[in-house]
Amino acid sequence: MASSSLKKHDSNSCWTPKQNKVFERALALYDKDTPDRWQNVAKAVGGNKTPEEVKRHYDILLEDLRQIESGQVPIPNYKSLGTTTTKVDEEERLLKYLKLQ
Protein backbone atom coordinates (compact mmCIF):
# COMPACT_ATOMS: atom_id res chain seq x y z
CA MET A 1 0.00 0.00 0.00
CA ALA A 2 1.75 3.17 -1.17
CA SER A 3 -0.28 5.96 0.30
CA SER A 4 0.37 9.67 0.31
CA SER A 5 1.16 9.65 4.02
CA LEU A 6 3.73 6.89 3.51
CA LYS A 7 5.52 9.15 1.06
CA LYS A 8 5.03 12.27 3.19
CA HIS A 9 6.25 10.87 6.51
CA ASP A 10 8.94 8.59 5.16
CA SER A 11 10.46 10.96 2.61
CA ASN A 12 14.04 10.19 3.63
CA SER A 13 13.48 6.56 2.69
CA CYS A 14 11.96 5.85 -0.72
CA TRP A 15 9.88 2.71 -1.09
CA THR A 16 9.31 1.23 -4.51
CA PRO A 17 6.02 -0.51 -5.34
CA LYS A 18 7.93 -3.79 -5.38
CA GLN A 19 9.38 -3.13 -1.92
CA ASN A 20 5.90 -2.29 -0.62
CA LYS A 21 4.55 -5.59 -1.95
CA VAL A 22 7.46 -7.53 -0.39
CA PHE A 23 6.88 -5.57 2.83
CA GLU A 24 3.22 -6.62 2.91
CA ARG A 25 4.10 -10.26 2.29
CA ALA A 26 6.83 -10.17 4.93
CA LEU A 27 4.36 -8.77 7.47
CA ALA A 28 2.14 -11.78 6.85
CA LEU A 29 5.08 -14.16 7.13
CA TYR A 30 6.65 -12.57 10.23
CA ASP A 31 3.70 -11.84 12.51
CA LYS A 32 3.76 -9.89 15.77
CA ASP A 33 4.92 -12.93 17.72
CA THR A 34 7.99 -13.54 15.54
CA PRO A 35 11.28 -12.85 17.35
CA ASP A 36 13.29 -10.14 15.60
CA ARG A 37 10.29 -9.33 13.40
CA TRP A 38 11.56 -5.98 12.10
CA GLN A 39 15.03 -7.35 11.32
CA ASN A 40 13.43 -10.17 9.34
CA VAL A 41 11.09 -7.84 7.46
CA ALA A 42 13.95 -5.43 6.70
CA LYS A 43 16.05 -8.29 5.35
CA ALA A 44 13.16 -9.50 3.18
CA VAL A 45 12.50 -6.02 1.78
CA GLY A 46 16.13 -5.37 0.99
CA GLY A 47 17.29 -2.04 -0.41
CA ASN A 48 19.32 -1.36 2.72
CA LYS A 49 16.15 -0.83 4.80
CA THR A 50 16.87 -0.78 8.49
CA PRO A 51 14.60 -2.38 11.08
CA GLU A 52 13.77 1.14 12.29
CA GLU A 53 12.70 2.25 8.78
CA VAL A 54 10.57 -0.86 8.38
CA LYS A 55 8.89 -0.32 11.78
CA ARG A 56 8.22 3.35 10.93
CA HIS A 57 6.75 2.29 7.57
CA TYR A 58 4.50 -0.17 9.45
CA ASP A 59 3.36 2.49 11.94
CA ILE A 60 2.45 4.83 9.07
CA LEU A 61 0.55 2.01 7.36
CA LEU A 62 -1.46 1.41 10.54
CA GLU A 63 -2.31 5.11 10.77
CA ASP A 64 -3.44 5.10 7.13
CA LEU A 65 -5.69 2.12 7.85
CA ARG A 66 -7.17 3.83 10.93
CA GLN A 67 -8.00 6.91 8.84
CA ILE A 68 -9.57 4.83 6.07
CA GLU A 69 -11.64 2.76 8.48
CA SER A 70 -12.83 5.85 10.38
CA GLY A 71 -14.08 7.42 7.14
CA GLN A 72 -11.49 10.20 7.07
CA VAL A 73 -10.30 9.13 3.62
CA PRO A 74 -12.92 9.32 0.85
CA ILE A 75 -13.55 6.21 -1.20
CA PRO A 76 -12.44 6.77 -4.81
CA ASN A 77 -15.18 6.96 -7.42
CA TYR A 78 -13.99 4.46 -10.02
CA LYS A 79 -15.69 4.58 -13.38
CA SER A 80 -16.81 1.31 -14.88
CA LEU A 81 -14.79 0.08 -17.83
CA GLY A 82 -16.05 -1.78 -20.86
CA THR A 83 -18.82 -4.24 -20.09
CA THR A 84 -18.43 -3.99 -16.34
CA THR A 85 -21.60 -2.55 -14.83
CA THR A 86 -22.27 -1.16 -11.42
CA LYS A 87 -25.29 -2.02 -9.33
CA VAL A 88 -26.82 1.36 -10.23
CA ASP A 89 -26.26 0.72 -13.95
CA GLU A 90 -27.92 -2.67 -13.63
CA GLU A 91 -30.88 -1.24 -11.73
CA GLU A 92 -31.38 1.47 -14.37
CA ARG A 93 -31.29 -1.13 -17.14
CA LEU A 94 -33.88 -3.27 -15.38
CA LEU A 95 -36.16 -0.28 -14.75
CA LYS A 96 -36.03 0.67 -18.44
CA TYR A 97 -36.85 -2.91 -19.35
CA LEU A 98 -39.81 -2.97 -16.96
CA LYS A 99 -41.18 0.28 -18.41
CA LEU A 100 -41.15 -1.28 -21.87
CA GLN A 101 -43.33 -4.21 -20.75
CSV table of C-alpha atoms in Angstrom, one decimal:
chain,number,residue,atom,x,y,z
A,1,MET,CA,0.0,0.0,0.0
A,2,ALA,CA,1.8,3.2,-1.2
A,3,SER,CA,-0.3,6.0,0.3
A,4,SER,CA,0.4,9.7,0.3
A,5,SER,CA,1.2,9.6,4.0
A,6,LEU,CA,3.7,6.9,3.5
A,7,LYS,CA,5.5,9.2,1.1
A,8,LYS,CA,5.0,12.3,3.2
A,9,HIS,CA,6.3,10.9,6.5
A,10,ASP,CA,8.9,8.6,5.2
A,11,SER,CA,10.5,11.0,2.6
A,12,ASN,CA,14.0,10.2,3.6
A,13,SER,CA,13.5,6.6,2.7
A,14,CYS,CA,12.0,5.8,-0.7
A,15,TRP,CA,9.9,2.7,-1.1
A,16,THR,CA,9.3,1.2,-4.5
A,17,PRO,CA,6.0,-0.5,-5.3
A,18,LYS,CA,7.9,-3.8,-5.4
A,19,GLN,CA,9.4,-3.1,-1.9
A,20,ASN,CA,5.9,-2.3,-0.6
A,21,LYS,CA,4.6,-5.6,-1.9
A,22,VAL,CA,7.5,-7.5,-0.4
A,23,PHE,CA,6.9,-5.6,2.8
A,24,GLU,CA,3.2,-6.6,2.9
A,25,ARG,CA,4.1,-10.3,2.3
A,26,ALA,CA,6.8,-10.2,4.9
A,27,LEU,CA,4.4,-8.8,7.5
A,28,ALA,CA,2.1,-11.8,6.9
A,29,LEU,CA,5.1,-14.2,7.1
A,30,TYR,CA,6.6,-12.6,10.2
A,31,ASP,CA,3.7,-11.8,12.5
A,32,LYS,CA,3.8,-9.9,15.8
A,33,ASP,CA,4.9,-12.9,17.7
A,34,THR,CA,8.0,-13.5,15.5
A,35,PRO,CA,11.3,-12.8,17.3
A,36,ASP,CA,13.3,-10.1,15.6
A,37,ARG,CA,10.3,-9.3,13.4
A,38,TRP,CA,11.6,-6.0,12.1
A,39,GLN,CA,15.0,-7.3,11.3
A,40,ASN,CA,13.4,-10.2,9.3
A,41,VAL,CA,11.1,-7.8,7.5
A,42,ALA,CA,14.0,-5.4,6.7
A,43,LYS,CA,16.0,-8.3,5.4
A,44,ALA,CA,13.2,-9.5,3.2
A,45,VAL,CA,12.5,-6.0,1.8
A,46,GLY,CA,16.1,-5.4,1.0
A,47,GLY,CA,17.3,-2.0,-0.4
A,48,ASN,CA,19.3,-1.4,2.7
A,49,LYS,CA,16.2,-0.8,4.8
A,50,THR,CA,16.9,-0.8,8.5
A,51,PRO,CA,14.6,-2.4,11.1
A,52,GLU,CA,13.8,1.1,12.3
A,53,GLU,CA,12.7,2.2,8.8
A,54,VAL,CA,10.6,-0.9,8.4
A,55,LYS,CA,8.9,-0.3,11.8
A,56,ARG,CA,8.2,3.3,10.9
A,57,HIS,CA,6.8,2.3,7.6
A,58,TYR,CA,4.5,-0.2,9.4
A,59,ASP,CA,3.4,2.5,11.9
A,60,ILE,CA,2.4,4.8,9.1
A,61,LEU,CA,0.6,2.0,7.4
A,62,LEU,CA,-1.5,1.4,10.5
A,63,GLU,CA,-2.3,5.1,10.8
A,64,ASP,CA,-3.4,5.1,7.1
A,65,LEU,CA,-5.7,2.1,7.8
A,66,ARG,CA,-7.2,3.8,10.9
A,67,GLN,CA,-8.0,6.9,8.8
A,68,ILE,CA,-9.6,4.8,6.1
A,69,GLU,CA,-11.6,2.8,8.5
A,70,SER,CA,-12.8,5.8,10.4
A,71,GLY,CA,-14.1,7.4,7.1
A,72,GLN,CA,-11.5,10.2,7.1
A,73,VAL,CA,-10.3,9.1,3.6
A,74,PRO,CA,-12.9,9.3,0.8
A,75,ILE,CA,-13.5,6.2,-1.2
A,76,PRO,CA,-12.4,6.8,-4.8
A,77,ASN,CA,-15.2,7.0,-7.4
A,78,TYR,CA,-14.0,4.5,-10.0
A,79,LYS,CA,-15.7,4.6,-13.4
A,80,SER,CA,-16.8,1.3,-14.9
A,81,LEU,CA,-14.8,0.1,-17.8
A,82,GLY,CA,-16.1,-1.8,-20.9
A,83,THR,CA,-18.8,-4.2,-20.1
A,84,THR,CA,-18.4,-4.0,-16.3
A,85,THR,CA,-21.6,-2.5,-14.8
A,86,THR,CA,-22.3,-1.2,-11.4
A,87,LYS,CA,-25.3,-2.0,-9.3
A,88,VAL,CA,-26.8,1.4,-10.2
A,89,ASP,CA,-26.3,0.7,-13.9
A,90,GLU,CA,-27.9,-2.7,-13.6
A,91,GLU,CA,-30.9,-1.2,-11.7
A,92,GLU,CA,-31.4,1.5,-14.4
A,93,ARG,CA,-31.3,-1.1,-17.1
A,94,LEU,CA,-33.9,-3.3,-15.4
A,95,LEU,CA,-36.2,-0.3,-14.8
A,96,LYS,CA,-36.0,0.7,-18.4
A,97,TYR,CA,-36.9,-2.9,-19.4
A,98,LEU,CA,-39.8,-3.0,-17.0
A,99,LYS,CA,-41.2,0.3,-18.4
A,100,LEU,CA,-41.1,-1.3,-21.9
A,101,GLN,CA,-43.3,-4.2,-20.8
